XYZ file of C-alpha atoms in Angstrom:
608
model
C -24.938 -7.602 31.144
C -25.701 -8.236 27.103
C -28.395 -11.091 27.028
C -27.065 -14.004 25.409
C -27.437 -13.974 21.480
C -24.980 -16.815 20.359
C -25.972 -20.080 19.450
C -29.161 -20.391 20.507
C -32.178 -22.246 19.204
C -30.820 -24.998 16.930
C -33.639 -27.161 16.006
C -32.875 -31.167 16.166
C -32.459 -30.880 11.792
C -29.802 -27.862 12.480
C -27.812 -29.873 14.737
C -28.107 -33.137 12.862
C -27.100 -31.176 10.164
C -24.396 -29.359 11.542
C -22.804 -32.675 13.081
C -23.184 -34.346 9.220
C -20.685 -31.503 7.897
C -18.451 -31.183 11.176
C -17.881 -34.945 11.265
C -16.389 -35.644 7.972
C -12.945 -36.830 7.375
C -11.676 -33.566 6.246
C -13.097 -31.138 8.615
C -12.086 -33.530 11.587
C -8.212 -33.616 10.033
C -8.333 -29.719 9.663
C -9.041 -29.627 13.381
C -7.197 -32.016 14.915
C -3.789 -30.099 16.480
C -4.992 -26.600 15.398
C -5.972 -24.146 17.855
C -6.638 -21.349 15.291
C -9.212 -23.049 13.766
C -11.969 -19.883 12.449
C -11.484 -21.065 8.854
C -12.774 -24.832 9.335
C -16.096 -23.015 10.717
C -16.228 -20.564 8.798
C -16.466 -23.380 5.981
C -18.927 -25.053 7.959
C -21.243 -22.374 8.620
C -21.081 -21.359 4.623
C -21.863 -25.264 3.480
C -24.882 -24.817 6.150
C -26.241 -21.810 4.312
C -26.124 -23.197 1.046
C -28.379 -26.125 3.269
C -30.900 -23.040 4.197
C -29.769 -23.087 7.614
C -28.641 -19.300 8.666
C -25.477 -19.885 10.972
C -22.895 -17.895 12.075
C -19.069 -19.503 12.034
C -18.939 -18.377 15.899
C -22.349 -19.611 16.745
C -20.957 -23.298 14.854
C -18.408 -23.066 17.119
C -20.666 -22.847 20.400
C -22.876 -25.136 19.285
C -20.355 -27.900 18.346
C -18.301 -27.239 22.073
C -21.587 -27.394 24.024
C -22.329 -31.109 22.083
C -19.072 -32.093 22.398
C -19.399 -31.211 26.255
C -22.471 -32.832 26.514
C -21.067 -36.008 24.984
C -18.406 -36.021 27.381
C -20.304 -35.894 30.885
C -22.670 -38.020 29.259
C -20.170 -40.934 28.622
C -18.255 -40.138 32.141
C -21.920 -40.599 33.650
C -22.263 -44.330 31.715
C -19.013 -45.158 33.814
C -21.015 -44.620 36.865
C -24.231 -45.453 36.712
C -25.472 -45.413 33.268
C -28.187 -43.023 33.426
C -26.706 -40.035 32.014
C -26.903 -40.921 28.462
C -30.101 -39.698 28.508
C -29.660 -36.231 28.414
C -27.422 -36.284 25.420
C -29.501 -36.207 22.474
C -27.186 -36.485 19.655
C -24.913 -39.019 21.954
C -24.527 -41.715 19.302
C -23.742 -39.018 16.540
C -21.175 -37.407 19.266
C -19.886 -40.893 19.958
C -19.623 -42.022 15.752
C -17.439 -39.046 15.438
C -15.046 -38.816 18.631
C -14.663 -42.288 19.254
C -11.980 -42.256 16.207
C -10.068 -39.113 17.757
C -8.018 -39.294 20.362
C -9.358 -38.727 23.760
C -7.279 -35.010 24.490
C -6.915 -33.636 21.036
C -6.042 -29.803 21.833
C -9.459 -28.531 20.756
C -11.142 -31.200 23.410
C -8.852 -29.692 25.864
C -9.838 -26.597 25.202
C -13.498 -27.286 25.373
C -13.431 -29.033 28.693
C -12.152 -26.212 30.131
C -14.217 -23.679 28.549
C -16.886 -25.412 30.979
C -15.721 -23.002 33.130
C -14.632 -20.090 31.016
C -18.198 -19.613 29.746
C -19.643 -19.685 32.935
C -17.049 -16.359 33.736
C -18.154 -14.776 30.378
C -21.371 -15.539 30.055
C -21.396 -16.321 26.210
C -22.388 -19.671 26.902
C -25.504 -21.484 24.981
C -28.908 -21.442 26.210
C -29.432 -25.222 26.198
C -26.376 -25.640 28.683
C -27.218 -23.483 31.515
C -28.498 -24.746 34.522
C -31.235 -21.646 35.536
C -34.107 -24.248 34.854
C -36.290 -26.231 37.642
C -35.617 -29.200 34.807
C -32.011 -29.614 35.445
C -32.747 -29.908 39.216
C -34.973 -32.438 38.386
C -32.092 -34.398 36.606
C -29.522 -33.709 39.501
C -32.228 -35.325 42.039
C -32.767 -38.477 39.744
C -29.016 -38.837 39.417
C -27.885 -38.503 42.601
C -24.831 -36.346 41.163
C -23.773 -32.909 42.529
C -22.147 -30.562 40.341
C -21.360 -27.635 42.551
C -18.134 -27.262 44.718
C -18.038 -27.491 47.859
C -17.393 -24.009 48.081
C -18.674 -22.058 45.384
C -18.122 -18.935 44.591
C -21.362 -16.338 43.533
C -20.620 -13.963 40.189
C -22.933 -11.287 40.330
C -23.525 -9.656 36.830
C -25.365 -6.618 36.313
C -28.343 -7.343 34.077
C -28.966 -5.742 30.822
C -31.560 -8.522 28.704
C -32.039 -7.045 25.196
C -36.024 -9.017 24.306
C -35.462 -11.325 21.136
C -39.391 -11.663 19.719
C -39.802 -15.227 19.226
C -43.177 -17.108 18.572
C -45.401 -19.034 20.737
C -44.070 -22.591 19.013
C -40.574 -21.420 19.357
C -40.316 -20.798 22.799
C -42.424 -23.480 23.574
C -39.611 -25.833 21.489
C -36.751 -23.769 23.117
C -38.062 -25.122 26.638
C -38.355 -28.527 25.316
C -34.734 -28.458 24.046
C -33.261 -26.636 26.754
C -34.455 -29.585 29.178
C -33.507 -32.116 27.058
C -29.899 -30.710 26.357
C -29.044 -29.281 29.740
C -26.122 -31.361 31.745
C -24.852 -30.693 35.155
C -21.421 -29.145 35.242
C -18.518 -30.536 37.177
C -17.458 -26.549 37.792
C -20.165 -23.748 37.080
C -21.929 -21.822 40.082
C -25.232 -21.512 39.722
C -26.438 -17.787 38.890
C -28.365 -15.450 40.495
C -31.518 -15.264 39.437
C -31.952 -11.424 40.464
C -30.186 -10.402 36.871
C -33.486 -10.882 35.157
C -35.535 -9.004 38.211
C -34.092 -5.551 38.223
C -36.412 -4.029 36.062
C -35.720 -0.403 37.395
C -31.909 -0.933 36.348
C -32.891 -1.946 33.128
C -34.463 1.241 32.118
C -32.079 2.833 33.697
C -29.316 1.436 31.247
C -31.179 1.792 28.278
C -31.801 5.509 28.762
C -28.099 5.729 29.561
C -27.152 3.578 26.004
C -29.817 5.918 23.983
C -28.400 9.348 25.399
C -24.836 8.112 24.837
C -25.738 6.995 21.084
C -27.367 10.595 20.466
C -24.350 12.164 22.136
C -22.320 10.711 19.620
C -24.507 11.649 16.525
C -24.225 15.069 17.286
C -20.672 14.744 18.047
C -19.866 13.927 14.611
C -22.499 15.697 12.856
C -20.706 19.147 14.927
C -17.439 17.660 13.698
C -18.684 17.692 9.951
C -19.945 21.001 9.869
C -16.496 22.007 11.578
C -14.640 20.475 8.904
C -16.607 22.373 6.039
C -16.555 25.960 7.268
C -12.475 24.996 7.617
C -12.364 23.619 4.023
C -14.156 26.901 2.785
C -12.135 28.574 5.376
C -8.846 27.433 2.986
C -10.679 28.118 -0.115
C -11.414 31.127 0.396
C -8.275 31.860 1.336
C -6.434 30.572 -1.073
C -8.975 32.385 -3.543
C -7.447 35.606 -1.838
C -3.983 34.770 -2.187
C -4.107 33.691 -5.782
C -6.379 37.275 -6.684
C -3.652 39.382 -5.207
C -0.749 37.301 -7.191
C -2.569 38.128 -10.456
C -2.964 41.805 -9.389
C 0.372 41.561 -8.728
C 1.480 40.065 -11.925
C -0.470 43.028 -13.661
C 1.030 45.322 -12.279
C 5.045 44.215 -13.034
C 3.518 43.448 -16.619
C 2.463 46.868 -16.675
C 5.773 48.544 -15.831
C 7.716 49.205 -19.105
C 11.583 49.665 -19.221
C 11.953 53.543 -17.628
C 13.852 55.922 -19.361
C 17.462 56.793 -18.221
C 17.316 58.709 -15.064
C 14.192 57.739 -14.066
C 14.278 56.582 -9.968
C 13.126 52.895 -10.538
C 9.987 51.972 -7.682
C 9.685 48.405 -8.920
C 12.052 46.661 -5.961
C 10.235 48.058 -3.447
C 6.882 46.525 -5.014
C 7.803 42.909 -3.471
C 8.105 44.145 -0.303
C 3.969 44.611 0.342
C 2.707 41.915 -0.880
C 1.125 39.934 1.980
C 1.710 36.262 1.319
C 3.268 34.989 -2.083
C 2.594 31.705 -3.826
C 3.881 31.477 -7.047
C 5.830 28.067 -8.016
C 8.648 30.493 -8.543
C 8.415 31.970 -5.886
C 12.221 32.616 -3.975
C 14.679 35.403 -4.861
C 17.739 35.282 -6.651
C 20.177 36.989 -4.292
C 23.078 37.536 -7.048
C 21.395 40.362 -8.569
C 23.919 42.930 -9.557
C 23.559 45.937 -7.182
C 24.848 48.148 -9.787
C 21.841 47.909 -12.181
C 18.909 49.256 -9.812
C 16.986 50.515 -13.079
C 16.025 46.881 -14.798
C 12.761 45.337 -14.505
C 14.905 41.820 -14.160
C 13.476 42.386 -10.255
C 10.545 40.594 -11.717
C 13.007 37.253 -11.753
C 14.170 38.505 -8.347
C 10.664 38.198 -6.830
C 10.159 34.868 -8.363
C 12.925 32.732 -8.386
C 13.375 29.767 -6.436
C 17.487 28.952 -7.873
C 18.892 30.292 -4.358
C 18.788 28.560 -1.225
C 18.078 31.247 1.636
C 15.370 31.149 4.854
C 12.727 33.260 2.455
C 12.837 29.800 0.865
C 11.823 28.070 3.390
C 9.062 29.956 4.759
C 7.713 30.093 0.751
C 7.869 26.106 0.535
C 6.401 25.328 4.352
C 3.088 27.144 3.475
C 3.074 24.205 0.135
C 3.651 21.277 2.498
C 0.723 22.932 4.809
C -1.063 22.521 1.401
C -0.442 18.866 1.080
C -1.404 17.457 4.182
C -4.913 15.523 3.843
C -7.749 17.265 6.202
C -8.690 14.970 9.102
C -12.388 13.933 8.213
C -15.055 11.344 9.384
C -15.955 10.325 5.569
C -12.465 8.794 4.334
C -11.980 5.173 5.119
C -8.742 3.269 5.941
C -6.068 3.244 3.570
C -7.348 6.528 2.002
C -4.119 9.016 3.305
C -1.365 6.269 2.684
C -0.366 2.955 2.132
C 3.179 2.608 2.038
C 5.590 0.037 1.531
C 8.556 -0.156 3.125
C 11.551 -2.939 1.282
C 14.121 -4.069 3.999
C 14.549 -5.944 6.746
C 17.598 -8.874 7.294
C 18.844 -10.627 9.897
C 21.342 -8.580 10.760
C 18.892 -5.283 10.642
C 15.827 -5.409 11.749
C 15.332 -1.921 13.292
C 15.421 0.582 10.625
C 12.607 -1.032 8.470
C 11.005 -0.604 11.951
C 11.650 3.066 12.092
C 10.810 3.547 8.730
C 7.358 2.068 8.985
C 6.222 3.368 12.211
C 7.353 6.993 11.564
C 4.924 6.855 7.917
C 2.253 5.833 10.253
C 2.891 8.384 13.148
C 3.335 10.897 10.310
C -0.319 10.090 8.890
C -0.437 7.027 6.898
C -3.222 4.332 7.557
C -1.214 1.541 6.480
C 2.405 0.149 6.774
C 3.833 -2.639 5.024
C 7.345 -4.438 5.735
C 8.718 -6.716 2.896
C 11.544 -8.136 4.566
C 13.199 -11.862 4.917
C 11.929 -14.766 6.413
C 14.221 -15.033 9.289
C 13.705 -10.824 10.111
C 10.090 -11.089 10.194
C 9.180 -12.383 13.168
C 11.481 -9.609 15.187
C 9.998 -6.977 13.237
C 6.661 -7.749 13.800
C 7.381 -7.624 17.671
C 8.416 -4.738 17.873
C 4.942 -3.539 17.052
C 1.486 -4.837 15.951
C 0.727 -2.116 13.964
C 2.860 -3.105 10.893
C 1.999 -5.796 8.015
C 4.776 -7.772 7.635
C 5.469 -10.013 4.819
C 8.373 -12.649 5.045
C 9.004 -12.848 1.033
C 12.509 -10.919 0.480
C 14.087 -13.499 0.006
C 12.282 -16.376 -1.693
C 12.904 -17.320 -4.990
C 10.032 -15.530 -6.442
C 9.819 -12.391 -4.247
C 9.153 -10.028 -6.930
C 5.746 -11.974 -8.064
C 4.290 -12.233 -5.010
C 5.385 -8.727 -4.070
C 3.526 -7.916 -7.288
C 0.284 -8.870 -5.858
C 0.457 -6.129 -3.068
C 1.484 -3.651 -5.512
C -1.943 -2.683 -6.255
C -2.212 -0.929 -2.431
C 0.416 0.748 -1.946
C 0.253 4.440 -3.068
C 4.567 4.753 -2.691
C 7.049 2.524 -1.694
C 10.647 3.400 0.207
C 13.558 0.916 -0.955
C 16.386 0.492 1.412
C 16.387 0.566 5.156
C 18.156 -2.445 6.607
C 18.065 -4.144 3.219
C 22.306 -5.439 3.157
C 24.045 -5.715 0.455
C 23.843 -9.863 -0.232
C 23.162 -10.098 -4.063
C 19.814 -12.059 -3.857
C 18.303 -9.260 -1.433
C 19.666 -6.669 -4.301
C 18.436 -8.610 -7.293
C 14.393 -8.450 -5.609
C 14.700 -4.774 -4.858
C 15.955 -4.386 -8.292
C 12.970 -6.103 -9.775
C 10.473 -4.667 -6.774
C 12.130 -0.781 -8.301
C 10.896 -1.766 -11.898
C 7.258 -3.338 -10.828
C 6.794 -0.444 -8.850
C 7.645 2.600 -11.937
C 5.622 0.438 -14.121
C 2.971 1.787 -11.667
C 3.899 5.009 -11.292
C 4.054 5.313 -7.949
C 7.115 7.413 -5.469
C 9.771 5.878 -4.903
C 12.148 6.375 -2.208
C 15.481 4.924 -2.078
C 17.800 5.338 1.012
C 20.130 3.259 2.828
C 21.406 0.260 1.532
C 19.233 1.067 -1.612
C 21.554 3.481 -2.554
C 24.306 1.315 -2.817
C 22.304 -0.532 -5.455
C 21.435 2.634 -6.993
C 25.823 3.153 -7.295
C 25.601 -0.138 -9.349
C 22.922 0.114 -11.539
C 22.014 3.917 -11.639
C 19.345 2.949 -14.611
C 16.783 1.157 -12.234
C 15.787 4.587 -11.104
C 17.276 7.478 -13.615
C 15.068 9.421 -15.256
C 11.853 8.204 -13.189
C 10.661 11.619 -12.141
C 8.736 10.091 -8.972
C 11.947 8.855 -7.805
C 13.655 10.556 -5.012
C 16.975 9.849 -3.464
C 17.940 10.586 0.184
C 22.137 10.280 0.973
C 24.013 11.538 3.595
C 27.448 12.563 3.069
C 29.076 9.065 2.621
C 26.519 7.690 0.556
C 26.509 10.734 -2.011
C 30.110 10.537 -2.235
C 29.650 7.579 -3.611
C 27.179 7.396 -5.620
C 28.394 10.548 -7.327
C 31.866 9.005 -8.348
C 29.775 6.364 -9.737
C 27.193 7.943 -11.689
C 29.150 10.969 -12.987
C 32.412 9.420 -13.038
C 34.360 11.859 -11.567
C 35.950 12.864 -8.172
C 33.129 15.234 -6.166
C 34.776 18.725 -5.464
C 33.754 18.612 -0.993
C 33.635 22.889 -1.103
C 30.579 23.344 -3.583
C 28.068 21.100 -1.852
C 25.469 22.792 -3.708
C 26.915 22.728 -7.281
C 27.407 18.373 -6.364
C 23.818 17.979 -5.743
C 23.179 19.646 -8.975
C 25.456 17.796 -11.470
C 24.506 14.472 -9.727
C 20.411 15.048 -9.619
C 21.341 16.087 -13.685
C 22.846 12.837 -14.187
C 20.243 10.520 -13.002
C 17.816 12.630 -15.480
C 16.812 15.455 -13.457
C 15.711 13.040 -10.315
C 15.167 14.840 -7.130
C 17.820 14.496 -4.705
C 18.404 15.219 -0.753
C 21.984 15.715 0.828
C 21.053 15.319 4.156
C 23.667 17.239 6.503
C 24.175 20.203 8.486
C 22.047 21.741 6.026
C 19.863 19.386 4.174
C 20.025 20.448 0.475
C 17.627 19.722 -1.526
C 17.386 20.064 -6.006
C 14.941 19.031 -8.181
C 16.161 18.974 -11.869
C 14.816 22.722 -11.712
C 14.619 24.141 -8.317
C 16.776 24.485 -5.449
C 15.719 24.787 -1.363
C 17.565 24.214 1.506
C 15.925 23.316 4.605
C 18.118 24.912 7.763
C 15.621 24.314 10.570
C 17.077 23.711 13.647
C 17.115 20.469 15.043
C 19.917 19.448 17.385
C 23.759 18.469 17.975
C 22.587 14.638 18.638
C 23.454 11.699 15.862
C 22.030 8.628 16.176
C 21.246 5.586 14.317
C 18.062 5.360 12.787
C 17.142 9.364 11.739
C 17.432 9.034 8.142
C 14.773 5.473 8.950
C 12.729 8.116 10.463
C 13.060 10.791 7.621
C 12.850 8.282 4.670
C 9.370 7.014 6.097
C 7.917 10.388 6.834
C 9.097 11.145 3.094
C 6.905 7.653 1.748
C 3.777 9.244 3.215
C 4.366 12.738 2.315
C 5.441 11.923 -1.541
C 2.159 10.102 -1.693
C 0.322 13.355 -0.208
C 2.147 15.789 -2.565
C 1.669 13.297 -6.066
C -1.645 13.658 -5.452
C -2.501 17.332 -4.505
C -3.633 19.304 -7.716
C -1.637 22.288 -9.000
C -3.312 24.742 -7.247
C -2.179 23.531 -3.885
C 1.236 22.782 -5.169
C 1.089 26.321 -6.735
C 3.790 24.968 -9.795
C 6.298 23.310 -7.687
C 7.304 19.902 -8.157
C 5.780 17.722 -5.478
C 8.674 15.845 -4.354
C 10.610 18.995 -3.778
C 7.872 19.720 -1.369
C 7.409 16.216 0.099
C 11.545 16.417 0.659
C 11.261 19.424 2.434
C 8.435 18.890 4.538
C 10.366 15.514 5.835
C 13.415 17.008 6.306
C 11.802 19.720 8.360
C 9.670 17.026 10.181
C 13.020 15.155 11.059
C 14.569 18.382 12.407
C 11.737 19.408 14.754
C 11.583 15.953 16.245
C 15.229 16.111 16.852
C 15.063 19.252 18.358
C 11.973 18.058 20.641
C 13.384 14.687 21.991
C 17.419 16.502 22.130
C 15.246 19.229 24.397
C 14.042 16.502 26.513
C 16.632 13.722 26.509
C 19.788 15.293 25.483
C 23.036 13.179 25.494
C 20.719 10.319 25.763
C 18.567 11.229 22.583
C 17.817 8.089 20.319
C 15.613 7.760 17.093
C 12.849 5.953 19.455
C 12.697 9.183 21.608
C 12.260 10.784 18.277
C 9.609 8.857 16.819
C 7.626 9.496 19.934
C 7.770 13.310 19.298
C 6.277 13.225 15.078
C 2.698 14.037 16.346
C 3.335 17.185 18.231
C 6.341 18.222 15.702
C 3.878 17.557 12.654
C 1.188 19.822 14.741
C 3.543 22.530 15.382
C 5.085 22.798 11.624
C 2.105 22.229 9.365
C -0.945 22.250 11.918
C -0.717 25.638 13.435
């Protein structure tokens, strides 16, 4: 066992000091019916520094508890036979300062029965144990037993770390020790033997300094690892982007051939090992009938038509974006998103869409929900950061002053339509483009999108995620016409055009995704199971990945816009986990099975 290390030592001028600043009005009101009280000594141990007196709030703490303790048995003992009064010290400080509080306040209660608590975890003080002959001496003189009848023996195993302390000092940590040591009405005495096993000392300490070197070279392995794999990709990439410019050479090279001349240039795209160029898909409505033009150049690189070359040209992008896993980053540094939702009435798909950003790879999730919402969301996990403002009267200020954090915020899972919950996200959309940070809207933010389409057109970080109901409407409101159900693709188009080129997502069958520019459509298979809460899962996964893509130079982007990318690597993301938990579940598949399968589905797509 850890030697003790808290609280010990306080000269008489520390404690006198310490009981000057812990007795005053306002600390005394700030503790009274509070149990979470690390502030009020936190205060106290910062107003004894400024005194020269190096304390820490938790060693306050101890020290206070142990006097108050002290006081306590001390003042029981008067009762009986008046000569325990003695060993309290500081008893007519103690007594100034209690005798005006009432006799159980819930931080007395807790300290008389920390008597025993201590004595389990061993983080009691020095001058309150009772391993000296001097507190023998005082049970004798008293008369007063403080073991049960029956005790019971802890044995810990000893571990003492040596604190170097002068002659003077230990000579005045005796003195104390005897002079503040009280008999306890519940501790068993401990075995002396923890401080005699010299051989099991040595023992642990070689064990501690192996498993401390063990670890050093763990990581410093781990770092090298990572290195030869970032010049791995480097190096690779330095390949791929060589052979596109030989390639691009050689179709600048090839002049219009003269009639009659077999044309070789088709069959050119066919060897090349691994294309990256932003425009990079084919355009399958070449005419057949005109073999002889070099227009195959636009057929090589052409991302206009959907088609499965698409979506093994984008997936190799998204495997681009994803932030290597490395010792040096700190928390916060691959994603802090925000997610705005949360009401009484829906309280699980802000859940859904904050723990899927963080199983996807974010460090950080935020929930900016109402008051009366916040409480269930935060038990449904401790990983999130919730924040009750949503509905206050000045939600958009004091959502402001997290704004600074977050790298991209999604707008819309269980938000409801009430028109104070629509007004904040309105003003929470126009804080957060004045920062120029992603911004996805889904859900119930769509809705407000159908109302007031200019919060978000034209912001080219925006990206918007219907499914079929949603789009419907949203397109009869912004383009203000009736949507024509057998040219999906053509719809997505004219309504992405509309709201100023913004990237848009038709989530269905076939999720179908356009740009302003480009066109993909992510078909990977996934499953025949529908249930609440996917588009939750595939709106946070898209926070985290917009963030990732935003920031990725050109180079790994290769030309492509990055929320095209971010879209599809969701969307994929969503598919694979609902082909994973619809292989294990079936029938009974739900988002929650889902959520549990984003690690090994982000492994298998963009890990592998």
């Amino acid at each position: 066992m850890l030697a003790n290390t808290r609280g010990f030592l306080w000269s008489d001028l520390e404690t006198r000091a310490l009981l000057d600043i812990w007795g005053e009005q306002d600390v005394q009101t700030a503790l009274d019916g509070n149990f979470r009280n690390s502030h009020v000594y936190r205060d106290v141990a910062c107003r004894l520094g400024e005194m020269g007196f190096d304390r820490t709030p938790e060693q306050c703490r101890i020290r206070v508890k142990g006097l108050k303790r002290q006081y306590y048995q001390a003042k029981e003992g008067i009762k009986k036979n008046g000569h325990y009064r003695k060993i309290c010290k500081f008893y007519d400080e103690m007594d100034r300062i209690l005798s005006n509080r009432p006799h159980l306040d819930p931080q007395d209660m807790i300290d008389s029965v920390a008597i025993g608590d201590d004595a389990m975890d061993g983080t009691e003080e020095e001058g309150d144990g009772m391993d000296h002959p001097q507190e023998a001496y005082i049970m004798e003189s008293t008369g007063e037993c403080s073991y049960a009848d029956h005790p019971v023996k802890l044995e810990y195993p000893s571990f003492p770390i040596p604190v170097p302390v002068s002659n003077s000092a230990s000579t005045g940590q005796r003195q104390n020790n005897a002079q503040n040591s009280t008999p306890s009405t519940t501790r068993t005495k401990r075995s002396k033997k923890r401080y005699t096993n010299l051989s099991l000392d040595k023992l642990m300490e070689k064990f501690l300094e192996q498993s401390m070197e063990a670890e050093e070279n763990f990581y410093k392995y781990e770092e090298q690892r990572l290195k030869v794999e970032d010049k791995r990709r480097e190096a690779e990439h330095s390949r791929e982007l060589q052979m596109l410019q030989v390639l691009g050479q050689m179709f600048a090279s090839i002049a219009t051939p003269a009639p009659g001349r077999p044309q070789t240039a088709p069959s050119a795209p066919q060897h090349r090992p691994h294309n990256h160029h932003p425009a990079e898909h084919s355009n399958r409505n070449m005419p057949p009938s005109a073999p002889s033009q070099p227009i195959v150049i636009e057929r090589a690189f052409s991302l206009r038509s959907p088609s499965p070359r698409n979506m093994e040209n984008i997936l190799p992008l998204v495997k681009n974006i994803v932030p290597p896993l490395t010792s040096k980053k700190h928390k916060g540094q691959d994603g802090r998103i925000g997610i705005i939702g949360g009401c009484q009435e829906y309280t699980g798909a802000p859940y859904f869409a904050a723990i899927s950003a963080l199983k996807a790879g974010a460090d950080v999730s935020h929930v900016f929900c109402t008051k009366d919402a916040a409480t269930v969301i935060k038990s449904y996990s401790p990983e999130l950061i919730v924040h009750p403002i949503l509905d206050s009267p000045n939600a958009v200020a004091e959502f402001e002053k997290w704004l600074p954090r977050l790298h991209s915020i999604v707008v819309g899972p269980g938000l409801g339509r009430d028109d104070k919950l629509l007004e904040n996200a309105k003003g929470i959309i126009g804080k957060s483009r004045s920062r120029d940070i992603p911004i996805v809207i889904d859900a119930d933010g769509l809705w407000l999108v159908s109302q007031h389409p200019s919060i978000i057109q034209g912001y080219q970080m925006g990206i918007l995620t219907p499914n079929v109901m949603e789009f419907s409407r949203l397109y009869e409101a912004v383009c203000q016409d009736s949507m024509d159900s057998s040219d999906k693709k053509r719809n997505v188009m004219r309504l992405s055009e509309a709201m100023g080129n913004l990237t848009v997502v038709l989530k269905g069958e076939e999720d179908i995704i356009f740009d302003g520019d480009k066109m993909v459509v992510c078909s990977h298979e996934g499953s025949s199971r529908r249930c609440g809460g996917q588009g939750d899962l595939l709106s946070g996964c898209l926070g985290v990945m917009a963030h990732w893509a935003f920031m990725s130079t050109t180079e790994k982007t290769n030309g492509v816009k990055p929320s095209l990318i971010a879209a599809f690597g969701a969307c994929s993301l969503t598919r694979q986990c609902n082909r994973q938990a619809f292989h294990r579940h079936g029938r009974a598949t739900t988002t929650t099975d889902m959520i549990a399968e984003i690690g090994a589905a982000f492994k298998k797509l963009f890990e592998s």
